[in-house]
Short mmCIF file of C-alpha atoms in Angstrom, two decimals:
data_model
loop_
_atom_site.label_atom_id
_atom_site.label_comp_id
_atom_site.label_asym_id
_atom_site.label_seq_id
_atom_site.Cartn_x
_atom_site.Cartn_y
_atom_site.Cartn_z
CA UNK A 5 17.95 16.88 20.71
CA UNK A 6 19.39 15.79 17.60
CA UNK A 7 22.77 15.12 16.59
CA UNK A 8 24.52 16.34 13.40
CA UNK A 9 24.75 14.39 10.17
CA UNK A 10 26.37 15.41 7.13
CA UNK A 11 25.55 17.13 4.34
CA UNK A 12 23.39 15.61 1.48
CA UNK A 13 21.54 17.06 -1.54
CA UNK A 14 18.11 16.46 -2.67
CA UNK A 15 17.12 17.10 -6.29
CA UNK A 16 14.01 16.55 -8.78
CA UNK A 17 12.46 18.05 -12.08
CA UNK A 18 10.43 20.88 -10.50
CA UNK A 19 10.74 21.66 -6.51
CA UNK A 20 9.27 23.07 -4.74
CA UNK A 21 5.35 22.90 -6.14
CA UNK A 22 2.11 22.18 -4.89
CA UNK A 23 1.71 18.46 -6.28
CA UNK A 24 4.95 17.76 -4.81
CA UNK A 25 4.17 18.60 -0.84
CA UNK A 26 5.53 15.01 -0.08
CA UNK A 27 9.13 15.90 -1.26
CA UNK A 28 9.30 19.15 1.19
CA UNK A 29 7.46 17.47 3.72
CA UNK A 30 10.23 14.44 4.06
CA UNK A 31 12.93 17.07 3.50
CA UNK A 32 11.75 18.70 6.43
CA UNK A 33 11.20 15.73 8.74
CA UNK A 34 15.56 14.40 8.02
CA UNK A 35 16.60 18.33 8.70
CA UNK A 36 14.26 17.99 11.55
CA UNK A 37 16.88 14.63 12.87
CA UNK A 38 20.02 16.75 12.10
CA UNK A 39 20.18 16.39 8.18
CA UNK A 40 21.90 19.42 6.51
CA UNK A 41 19.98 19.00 3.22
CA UNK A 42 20.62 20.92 -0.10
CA UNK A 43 17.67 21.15 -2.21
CA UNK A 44 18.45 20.87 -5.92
CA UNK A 45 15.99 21.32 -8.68
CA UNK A 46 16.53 20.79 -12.74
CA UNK A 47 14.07 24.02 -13.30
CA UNK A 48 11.88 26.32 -11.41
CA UNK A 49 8.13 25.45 -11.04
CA UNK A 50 5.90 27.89 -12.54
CA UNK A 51 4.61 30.45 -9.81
CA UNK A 52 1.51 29.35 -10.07
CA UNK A 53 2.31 25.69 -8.61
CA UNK A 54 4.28 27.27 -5.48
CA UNK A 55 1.27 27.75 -3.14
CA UNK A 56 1.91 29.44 0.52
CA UNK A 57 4.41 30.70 1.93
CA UNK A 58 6.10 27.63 3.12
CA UNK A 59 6.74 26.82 -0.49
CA UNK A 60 7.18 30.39 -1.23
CA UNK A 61 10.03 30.21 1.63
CA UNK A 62 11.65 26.68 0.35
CA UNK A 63 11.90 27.83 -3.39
CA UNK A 64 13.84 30.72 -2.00
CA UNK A 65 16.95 28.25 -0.57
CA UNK A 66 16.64 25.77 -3.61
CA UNK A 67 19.40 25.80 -6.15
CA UNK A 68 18.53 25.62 -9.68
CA UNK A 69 20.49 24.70 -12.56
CA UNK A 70 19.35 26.23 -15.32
CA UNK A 71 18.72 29.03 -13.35
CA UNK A 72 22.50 28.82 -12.50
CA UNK A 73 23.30 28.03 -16.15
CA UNK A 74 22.01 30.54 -17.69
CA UNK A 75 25.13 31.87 -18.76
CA UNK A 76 27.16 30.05 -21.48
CA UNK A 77 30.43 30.86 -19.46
CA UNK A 78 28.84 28.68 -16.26
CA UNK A 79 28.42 25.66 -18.77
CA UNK A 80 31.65 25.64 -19.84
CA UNK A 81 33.04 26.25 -16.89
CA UNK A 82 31.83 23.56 -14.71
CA UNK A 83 32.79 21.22 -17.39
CA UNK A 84 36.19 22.22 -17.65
CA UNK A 85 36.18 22.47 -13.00
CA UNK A 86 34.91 18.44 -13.38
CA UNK A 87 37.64 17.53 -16.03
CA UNK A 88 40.25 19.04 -13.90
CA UNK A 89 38.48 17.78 -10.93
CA UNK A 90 38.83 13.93 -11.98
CA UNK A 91 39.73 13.67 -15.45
CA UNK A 92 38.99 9.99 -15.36
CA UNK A 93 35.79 10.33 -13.99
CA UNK A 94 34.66 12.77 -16.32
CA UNK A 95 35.72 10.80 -19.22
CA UNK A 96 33.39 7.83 -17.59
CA UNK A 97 30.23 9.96 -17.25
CA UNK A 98 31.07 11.00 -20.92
CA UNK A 99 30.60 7.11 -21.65
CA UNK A 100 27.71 6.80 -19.28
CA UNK A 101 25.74 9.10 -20.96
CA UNK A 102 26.66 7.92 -24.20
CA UNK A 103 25.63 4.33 -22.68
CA UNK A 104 22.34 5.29 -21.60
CA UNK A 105 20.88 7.96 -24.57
CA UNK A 106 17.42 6.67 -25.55
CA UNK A 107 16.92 5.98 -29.62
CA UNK A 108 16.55 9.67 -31.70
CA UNK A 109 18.65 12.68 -32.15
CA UNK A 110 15.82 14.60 -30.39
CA UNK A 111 16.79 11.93 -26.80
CA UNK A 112 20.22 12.31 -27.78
CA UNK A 113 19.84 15.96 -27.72
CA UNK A 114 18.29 15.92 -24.49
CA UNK A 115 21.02 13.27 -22.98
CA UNK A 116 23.59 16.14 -23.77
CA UNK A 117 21.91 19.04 -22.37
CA UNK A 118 21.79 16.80 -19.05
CA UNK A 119 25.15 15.87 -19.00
CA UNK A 120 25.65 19.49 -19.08
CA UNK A 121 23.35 20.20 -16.18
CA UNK A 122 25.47 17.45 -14.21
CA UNK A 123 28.38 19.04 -14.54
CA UNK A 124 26.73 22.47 -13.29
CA UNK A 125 25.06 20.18 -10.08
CA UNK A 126 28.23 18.28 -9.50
CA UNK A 127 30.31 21.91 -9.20
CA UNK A 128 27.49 22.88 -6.68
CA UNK A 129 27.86 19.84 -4.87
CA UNK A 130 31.64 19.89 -4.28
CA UNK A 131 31.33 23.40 -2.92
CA UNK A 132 28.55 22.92 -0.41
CA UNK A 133 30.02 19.89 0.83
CA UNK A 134 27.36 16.85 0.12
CA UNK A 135 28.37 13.83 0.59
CA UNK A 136 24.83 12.24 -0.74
CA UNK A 137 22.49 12.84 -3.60
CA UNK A 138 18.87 11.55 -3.86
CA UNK A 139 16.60 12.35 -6.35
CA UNK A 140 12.58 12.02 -6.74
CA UNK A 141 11.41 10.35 -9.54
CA UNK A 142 13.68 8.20 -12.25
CA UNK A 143 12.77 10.09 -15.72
CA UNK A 144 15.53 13.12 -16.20
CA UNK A 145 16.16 14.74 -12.94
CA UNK A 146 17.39 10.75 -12.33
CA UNK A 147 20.09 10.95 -15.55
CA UNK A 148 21.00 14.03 -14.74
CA UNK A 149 21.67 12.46 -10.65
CA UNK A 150 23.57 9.28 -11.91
CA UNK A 151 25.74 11.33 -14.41
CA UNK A 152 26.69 13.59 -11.40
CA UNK A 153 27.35 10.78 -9.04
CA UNK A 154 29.75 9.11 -12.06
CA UNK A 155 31.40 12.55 -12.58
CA UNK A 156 32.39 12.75 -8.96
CA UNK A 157 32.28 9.75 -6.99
CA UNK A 158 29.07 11.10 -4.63
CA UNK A 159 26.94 8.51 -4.37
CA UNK A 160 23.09 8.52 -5.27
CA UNK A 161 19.78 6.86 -4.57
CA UNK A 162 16.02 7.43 -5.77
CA UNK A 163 12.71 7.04 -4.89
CA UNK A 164 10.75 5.13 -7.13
CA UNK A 165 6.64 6.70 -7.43
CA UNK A 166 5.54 5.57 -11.16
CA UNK A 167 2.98 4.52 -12.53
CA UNK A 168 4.35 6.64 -15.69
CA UNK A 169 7.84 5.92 -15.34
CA UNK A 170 7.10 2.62 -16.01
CA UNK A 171 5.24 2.59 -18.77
CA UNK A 172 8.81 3.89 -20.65
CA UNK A 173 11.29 1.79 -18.05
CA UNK A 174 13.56 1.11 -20.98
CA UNK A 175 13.93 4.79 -22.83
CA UNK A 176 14.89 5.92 -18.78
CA UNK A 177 17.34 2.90 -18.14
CA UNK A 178 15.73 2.15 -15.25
CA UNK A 179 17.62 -1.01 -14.84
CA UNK A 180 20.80 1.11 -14.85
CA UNK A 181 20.16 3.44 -12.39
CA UNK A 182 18.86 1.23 -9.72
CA UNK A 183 21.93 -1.02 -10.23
CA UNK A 184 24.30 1.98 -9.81
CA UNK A 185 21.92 3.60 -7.19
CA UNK A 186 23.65 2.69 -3.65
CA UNK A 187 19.87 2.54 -2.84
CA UNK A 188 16.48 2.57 -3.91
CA UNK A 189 13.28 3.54 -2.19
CA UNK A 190 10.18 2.20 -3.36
CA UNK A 191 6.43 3.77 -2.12
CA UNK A 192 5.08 -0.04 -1.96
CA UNK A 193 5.64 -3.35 -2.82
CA UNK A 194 3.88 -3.25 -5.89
CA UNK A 195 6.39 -0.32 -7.12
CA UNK A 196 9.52 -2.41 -5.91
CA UNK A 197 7.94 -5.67 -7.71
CA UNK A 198 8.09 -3.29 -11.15
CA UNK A 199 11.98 -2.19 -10.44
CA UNK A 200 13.06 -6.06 -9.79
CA UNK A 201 10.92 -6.86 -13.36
CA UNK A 202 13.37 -4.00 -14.93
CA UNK A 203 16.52 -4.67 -12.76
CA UNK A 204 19.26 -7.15 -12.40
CA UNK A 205 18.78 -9.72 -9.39
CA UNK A 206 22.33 -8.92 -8.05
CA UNK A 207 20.12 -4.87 -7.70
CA UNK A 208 17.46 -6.07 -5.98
CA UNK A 209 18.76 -6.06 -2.39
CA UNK A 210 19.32 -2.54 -1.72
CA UNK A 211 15.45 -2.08 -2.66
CA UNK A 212 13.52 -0.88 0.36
CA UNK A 213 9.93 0.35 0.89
CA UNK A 214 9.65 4.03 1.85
CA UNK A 215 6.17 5.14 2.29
CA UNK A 216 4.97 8.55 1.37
CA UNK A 217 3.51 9.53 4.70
CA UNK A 218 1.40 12.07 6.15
CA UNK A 219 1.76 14.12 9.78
CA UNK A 220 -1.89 12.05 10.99
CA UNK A 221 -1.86 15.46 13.79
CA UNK A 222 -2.49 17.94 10.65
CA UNK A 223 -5.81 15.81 9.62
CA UNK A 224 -9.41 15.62 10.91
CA UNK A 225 -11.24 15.07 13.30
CA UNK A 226 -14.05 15.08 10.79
CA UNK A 227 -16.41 17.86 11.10
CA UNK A 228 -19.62 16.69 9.35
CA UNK A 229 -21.64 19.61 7.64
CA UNK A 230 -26.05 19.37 7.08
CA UNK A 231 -24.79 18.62 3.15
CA UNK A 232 -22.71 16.02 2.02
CA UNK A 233 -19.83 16.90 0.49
CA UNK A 234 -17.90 14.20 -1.92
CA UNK A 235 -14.35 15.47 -2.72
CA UNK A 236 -11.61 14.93 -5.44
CA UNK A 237 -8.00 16.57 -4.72
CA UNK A 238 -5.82 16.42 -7.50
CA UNK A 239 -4.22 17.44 -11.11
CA UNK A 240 -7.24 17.89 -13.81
CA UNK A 241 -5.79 15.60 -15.68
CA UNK A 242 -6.75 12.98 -18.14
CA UNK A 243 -5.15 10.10 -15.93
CA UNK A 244 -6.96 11.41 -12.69
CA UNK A 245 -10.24 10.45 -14.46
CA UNK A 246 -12.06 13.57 -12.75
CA UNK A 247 -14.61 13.16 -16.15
CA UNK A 248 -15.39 9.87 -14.90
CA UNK A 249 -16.84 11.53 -11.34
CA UNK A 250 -18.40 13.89 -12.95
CA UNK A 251 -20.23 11.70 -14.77
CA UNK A 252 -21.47 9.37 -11.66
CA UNK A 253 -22.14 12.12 -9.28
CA UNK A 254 -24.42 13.19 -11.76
CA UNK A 255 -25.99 9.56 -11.57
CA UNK A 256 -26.26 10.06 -8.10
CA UNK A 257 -27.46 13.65 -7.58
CA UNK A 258 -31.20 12.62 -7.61
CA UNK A 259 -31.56 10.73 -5.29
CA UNK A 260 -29.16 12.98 -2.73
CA UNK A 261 -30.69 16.43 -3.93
CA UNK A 262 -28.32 17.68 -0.99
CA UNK A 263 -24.89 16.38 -1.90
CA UNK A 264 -22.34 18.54 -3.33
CA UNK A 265 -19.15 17.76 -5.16
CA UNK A 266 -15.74 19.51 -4.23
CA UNK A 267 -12.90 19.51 -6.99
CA UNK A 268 -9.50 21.10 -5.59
CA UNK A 269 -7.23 21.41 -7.97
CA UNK A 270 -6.46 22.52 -11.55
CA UNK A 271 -5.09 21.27 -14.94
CA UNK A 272 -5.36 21.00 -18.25
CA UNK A 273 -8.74 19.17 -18.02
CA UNK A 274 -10.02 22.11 -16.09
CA UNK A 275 -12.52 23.85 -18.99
CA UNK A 276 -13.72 20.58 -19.98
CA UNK A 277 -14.60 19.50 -16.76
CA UNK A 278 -16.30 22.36 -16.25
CA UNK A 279 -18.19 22.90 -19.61
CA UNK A 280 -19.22 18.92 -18.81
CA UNK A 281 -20.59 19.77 -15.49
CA UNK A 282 -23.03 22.94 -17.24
CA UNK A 283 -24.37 20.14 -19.82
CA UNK A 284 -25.44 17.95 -17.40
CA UNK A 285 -27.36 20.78 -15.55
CA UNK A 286 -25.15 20.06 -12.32
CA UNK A 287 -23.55 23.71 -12.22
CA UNK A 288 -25.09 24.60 -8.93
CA UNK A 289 -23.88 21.44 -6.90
CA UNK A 290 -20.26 21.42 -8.13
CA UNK A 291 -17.14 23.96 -6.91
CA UNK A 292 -14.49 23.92 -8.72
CA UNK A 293 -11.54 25.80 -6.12
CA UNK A 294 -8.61 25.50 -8.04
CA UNK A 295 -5.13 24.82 -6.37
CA UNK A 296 -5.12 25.04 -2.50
CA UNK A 297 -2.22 25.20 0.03
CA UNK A 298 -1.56 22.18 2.14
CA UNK A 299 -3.35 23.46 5.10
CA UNK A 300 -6.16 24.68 3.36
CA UNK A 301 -6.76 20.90 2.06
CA UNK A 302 -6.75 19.70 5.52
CA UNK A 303 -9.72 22.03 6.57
CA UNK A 304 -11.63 21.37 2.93
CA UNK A 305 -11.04 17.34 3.98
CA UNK A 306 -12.51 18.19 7.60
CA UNK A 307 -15.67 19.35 6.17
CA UNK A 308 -16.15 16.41 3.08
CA UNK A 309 -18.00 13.11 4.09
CA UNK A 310 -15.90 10.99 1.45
CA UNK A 311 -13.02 11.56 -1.15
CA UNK A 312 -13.19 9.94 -4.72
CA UNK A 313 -10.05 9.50 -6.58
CA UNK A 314 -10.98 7.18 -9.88
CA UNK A 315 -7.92 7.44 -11.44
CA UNK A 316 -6.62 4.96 -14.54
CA UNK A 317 -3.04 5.03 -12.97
CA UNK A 318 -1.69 5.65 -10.00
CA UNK A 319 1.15 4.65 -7.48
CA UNK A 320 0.15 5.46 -3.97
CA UNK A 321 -1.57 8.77 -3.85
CA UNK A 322 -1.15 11.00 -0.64
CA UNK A 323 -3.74 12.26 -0.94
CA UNK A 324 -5.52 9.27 0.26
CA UNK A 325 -3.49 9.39 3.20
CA UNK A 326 -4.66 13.12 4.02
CA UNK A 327 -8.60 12.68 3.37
CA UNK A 328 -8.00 8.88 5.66
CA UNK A 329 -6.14 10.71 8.23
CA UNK A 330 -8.84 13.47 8.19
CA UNK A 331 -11.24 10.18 9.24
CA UNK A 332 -13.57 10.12 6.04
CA UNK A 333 -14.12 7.08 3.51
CA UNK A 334 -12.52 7.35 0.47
CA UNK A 335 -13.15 5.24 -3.09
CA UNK A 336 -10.42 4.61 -5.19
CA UNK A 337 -9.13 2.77 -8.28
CA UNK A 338 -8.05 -0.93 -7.62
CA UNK A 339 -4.50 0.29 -9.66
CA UNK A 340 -0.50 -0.05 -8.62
CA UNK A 341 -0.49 -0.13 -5.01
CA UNK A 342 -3.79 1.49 -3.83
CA UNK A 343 -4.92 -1.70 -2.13
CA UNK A 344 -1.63 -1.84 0.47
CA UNK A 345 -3.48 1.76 1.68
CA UNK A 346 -7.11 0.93 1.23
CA UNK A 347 -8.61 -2.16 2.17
CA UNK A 348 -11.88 -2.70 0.67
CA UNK A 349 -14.91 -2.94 2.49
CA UNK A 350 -12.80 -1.37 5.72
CA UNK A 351 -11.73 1.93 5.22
CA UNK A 352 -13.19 2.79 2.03
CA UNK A 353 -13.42 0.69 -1.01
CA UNK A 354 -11.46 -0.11 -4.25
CA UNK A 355 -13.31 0.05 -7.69
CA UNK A 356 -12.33 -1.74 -10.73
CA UNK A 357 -10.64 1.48 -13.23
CA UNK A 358 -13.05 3.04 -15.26
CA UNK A 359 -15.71 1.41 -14.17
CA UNK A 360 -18.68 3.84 -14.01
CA UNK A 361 -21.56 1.86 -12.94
CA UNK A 362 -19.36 0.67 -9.84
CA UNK A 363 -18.17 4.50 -9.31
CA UNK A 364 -21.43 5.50 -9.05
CA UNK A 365 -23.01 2.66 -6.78
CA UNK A 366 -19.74 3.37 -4.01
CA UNK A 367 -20.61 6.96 -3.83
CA UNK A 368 -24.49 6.85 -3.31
CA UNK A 369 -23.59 3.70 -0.83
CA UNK A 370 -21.72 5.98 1.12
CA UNK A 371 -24.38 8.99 0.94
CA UNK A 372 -26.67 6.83 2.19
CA UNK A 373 -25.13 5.50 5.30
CA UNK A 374 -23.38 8.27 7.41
CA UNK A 375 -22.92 5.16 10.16
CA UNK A 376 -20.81 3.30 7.60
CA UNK A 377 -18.59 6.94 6.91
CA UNK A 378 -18.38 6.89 10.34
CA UNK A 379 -16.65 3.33 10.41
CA UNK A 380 -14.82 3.10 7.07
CA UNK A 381 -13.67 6.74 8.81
CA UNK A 382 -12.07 5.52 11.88
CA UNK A 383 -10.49 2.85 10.13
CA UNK A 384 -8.69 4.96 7.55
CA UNK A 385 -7.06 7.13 10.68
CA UNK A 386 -5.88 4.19 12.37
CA UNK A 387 -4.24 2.16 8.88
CA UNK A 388 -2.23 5.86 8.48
CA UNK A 389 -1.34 6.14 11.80
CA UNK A 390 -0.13 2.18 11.42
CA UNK A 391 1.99 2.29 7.87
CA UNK A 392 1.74 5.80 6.94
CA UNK A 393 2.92 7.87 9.42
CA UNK A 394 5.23 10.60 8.26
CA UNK A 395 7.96 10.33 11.04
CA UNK A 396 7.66 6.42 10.91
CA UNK A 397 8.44 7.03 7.52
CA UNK A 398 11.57 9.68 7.69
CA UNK A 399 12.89 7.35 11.10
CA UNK A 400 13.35 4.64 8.12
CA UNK A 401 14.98 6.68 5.81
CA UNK A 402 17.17 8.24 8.11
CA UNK A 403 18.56 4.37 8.75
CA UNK A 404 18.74 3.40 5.10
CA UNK A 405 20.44 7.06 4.63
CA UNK A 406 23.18 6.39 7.68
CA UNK A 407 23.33 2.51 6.81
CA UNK A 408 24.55 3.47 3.21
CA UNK A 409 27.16 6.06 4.32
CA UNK A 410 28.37 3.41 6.53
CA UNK A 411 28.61 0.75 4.07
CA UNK A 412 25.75 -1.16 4.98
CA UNK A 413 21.69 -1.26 4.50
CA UNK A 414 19.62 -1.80 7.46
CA UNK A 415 17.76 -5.20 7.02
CA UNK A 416 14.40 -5.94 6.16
CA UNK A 417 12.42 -4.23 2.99
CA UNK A 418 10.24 -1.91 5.41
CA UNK A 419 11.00 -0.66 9.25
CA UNK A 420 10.21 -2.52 12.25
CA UNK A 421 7.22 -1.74 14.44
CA UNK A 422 8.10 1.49 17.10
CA UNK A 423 10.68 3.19 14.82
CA UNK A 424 10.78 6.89 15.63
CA UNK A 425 12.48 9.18 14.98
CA UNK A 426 15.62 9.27 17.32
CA UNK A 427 18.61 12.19 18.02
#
């Protein structure tokens, strides 16, 4: 049993869509403890990053606003509702968003159009009764959250990912929003570490760690196959550095004339990936699969002996969660906070970024000793099912979410050890 909380809203960029399966998944777990939650989005992903029907099912509640403000009449009109709603207010989110306009007519542009799209999120808001709004991510979908909060008194938070973010903290404000923000959830200490460098010190204390967690049930146990099967998951994207393992499992094929390498995912790297793989006369050992739903990863993870993710940024990818719940090794970049996940040596190891000769020693290391998989395998499961379990996870939100509607943050930056989930 669960009892009845109120109403909040949830809102970022693009929801739902495939690379975002950690925003449904913690939406689900708080509705799962009694949370009415509203999901909000600035835009609708493109169909091709809504994968299942889970997704297909969640897009269906989610309001939109530019969906909803299409129509000139509904942009107008929820700015006149707010003005007549609390003039005062409405006048202050006017000077907010003056306040906090990056440099350029093209930003200021931009700073309009979501001061506009507050308004239409504010009207929707007020009529579905939410009492909360917290956003993923602190780039637009962020502005457009502390302009509505300023336009009608409903207070906000974030969750803090980066790396990206970061690397334009001052064109977002960031400083702003987590000072306004009642609180802030960070994925690790290194990401809370960046928001203190960008924040006031009187902000700081309503920073707490919020994992990104995984369901360790869904994952594994590890069904080896007669060829190993080295795995990437993720956007083909120029930060993922998915050239980078083509490149060393190439080093590597040789001597492992059985190993095969499994790319899920797609992106804009995708054709050059691919052309990449035909010069180096690998075309017959790599698979490229394209997008794949949530539990189709879990049974592609099953059936890998390691997953590889040398990216040149990160903050702390789920999708090292997944493959270490699914109890295989994984190698990642030494970036952000990969090593509060991965511990080197133990369940997998850290490589310095972009580092090619090291990429390709860890893999064919980990070819060659199924023993050590084994190991680095076990350990992996039991670090997620320490620090990264999913309803560990939503148990400490659901605190910091009830402590802030009652005027005060639970203490302590992450939970204490046995916090479930509770009715």
């Amino acid at each position: 049993m669960t009892s009845a909380r109120p109403t909040i809203a949830y809102l970022t960029g693009q929801y739902p869509k495939v690379s975002h399966t950690f925003i449904q998944r913690e939406i689900e777990g708080l509705r799962a403890l009694g949370w009415t939650i509203e999901a909000c989005t600035v835009r609708r992903p493109n169909p091709k990053d809504v994968v299942g029907p889970a997704q297909e099912a969640e897009q269906a509640r989610t309001f939109a606003i530019l969906s909803a403000a299409k129509k000139p009449a509904t942009l107008i009109g929820a700015q006149v509702a707010a003005l007549r709603h609390d003039p005062k207010r409405w006048w202050k989110a006017v000077k907010l968003a003056w306040k906090t306009r990056p440099p350029g007519l093209k930003a200021g542009l931009w700073q309009a159009f979501y001061f506009l799209e507050a308004a239409v999120l504010a009207s929707h808001l007020r009529a579905k009764g939410v009492v909360h709004l917290h956003n993923h991510f602190v780039d637009g979908s962020c502005t457009v959250a502390m302009l509505t909060s300023e336009m009608t008194g409903i207070p906000y938070s974030f969750t803090m990912h980066g790396p990206t973010e970061f690397f334009s903290a001052h064109w977002w404000h960031i400083g702003e929003k987590v000072a306004r923000a009642s609180f802030v959830a960070a994925i690790s200490h290194f990401c809370r570490s960046q928001l203190m460098y960008f924040s006031p010190a009187a902000a700081w204390d309503h920073i707490r760690i919020v994992h990104c967690g995984v369901t360790p049930a869904l994952y594994g146990p590890h069904q080896p196959t007669p060829a190993p099967v080295v795995t990437f998951v993720g956007r083909l994207d120029a930060v993922k550095g998915t050239p980078l393992l083509i490149e060393a499992f190439a080093r590597v094929a040789g001597a492992h004339p059985q190993a095969r390498l499994s790319v899920i995912g797609d992106g804009p790297e995708r054709a050059a990936c691919t052309a990449r793989v035909a010069e180096l006369g690998i075309g017959d050992r790599v698979t490229f699969h394209g997008y794949r739903n949530s539990d189709e990863v879990a049974d592609m993870l099953r059936q890998s002996d390691m997953l590889v993710l040398p990216s040149f940024a990160e903050g702390v990818p789920v999708v090292l969660m997944e493959a270490m719940a699914s109890e295989i090794p994984v190698i990642a970049s030494q970036v952000a906070g990969v090593g509060e996940l991965v511990e080197n040596g133990v369940s997998g190891f850290t490589i310095p970024a972009g580092d090619l000769d090291t990429l390709a020693a860890r893999i064919d290391t980990l070819l060659s000793d199924p023993d050590l998989r084994a190991r680095m395998g076990a350990a992996g499961r039991a670090k997620v099912e320490a620090d990264f379990d999913l309803a560990k996870e939503v148990a400490w939100l659901d605190r910091i979410l009830g402590g802030s509607l009652a005027g005060g943050l639970p203490a302590g930056l992450r939970p204490e050890a046995g916090d479930r989930p509770h009715g």
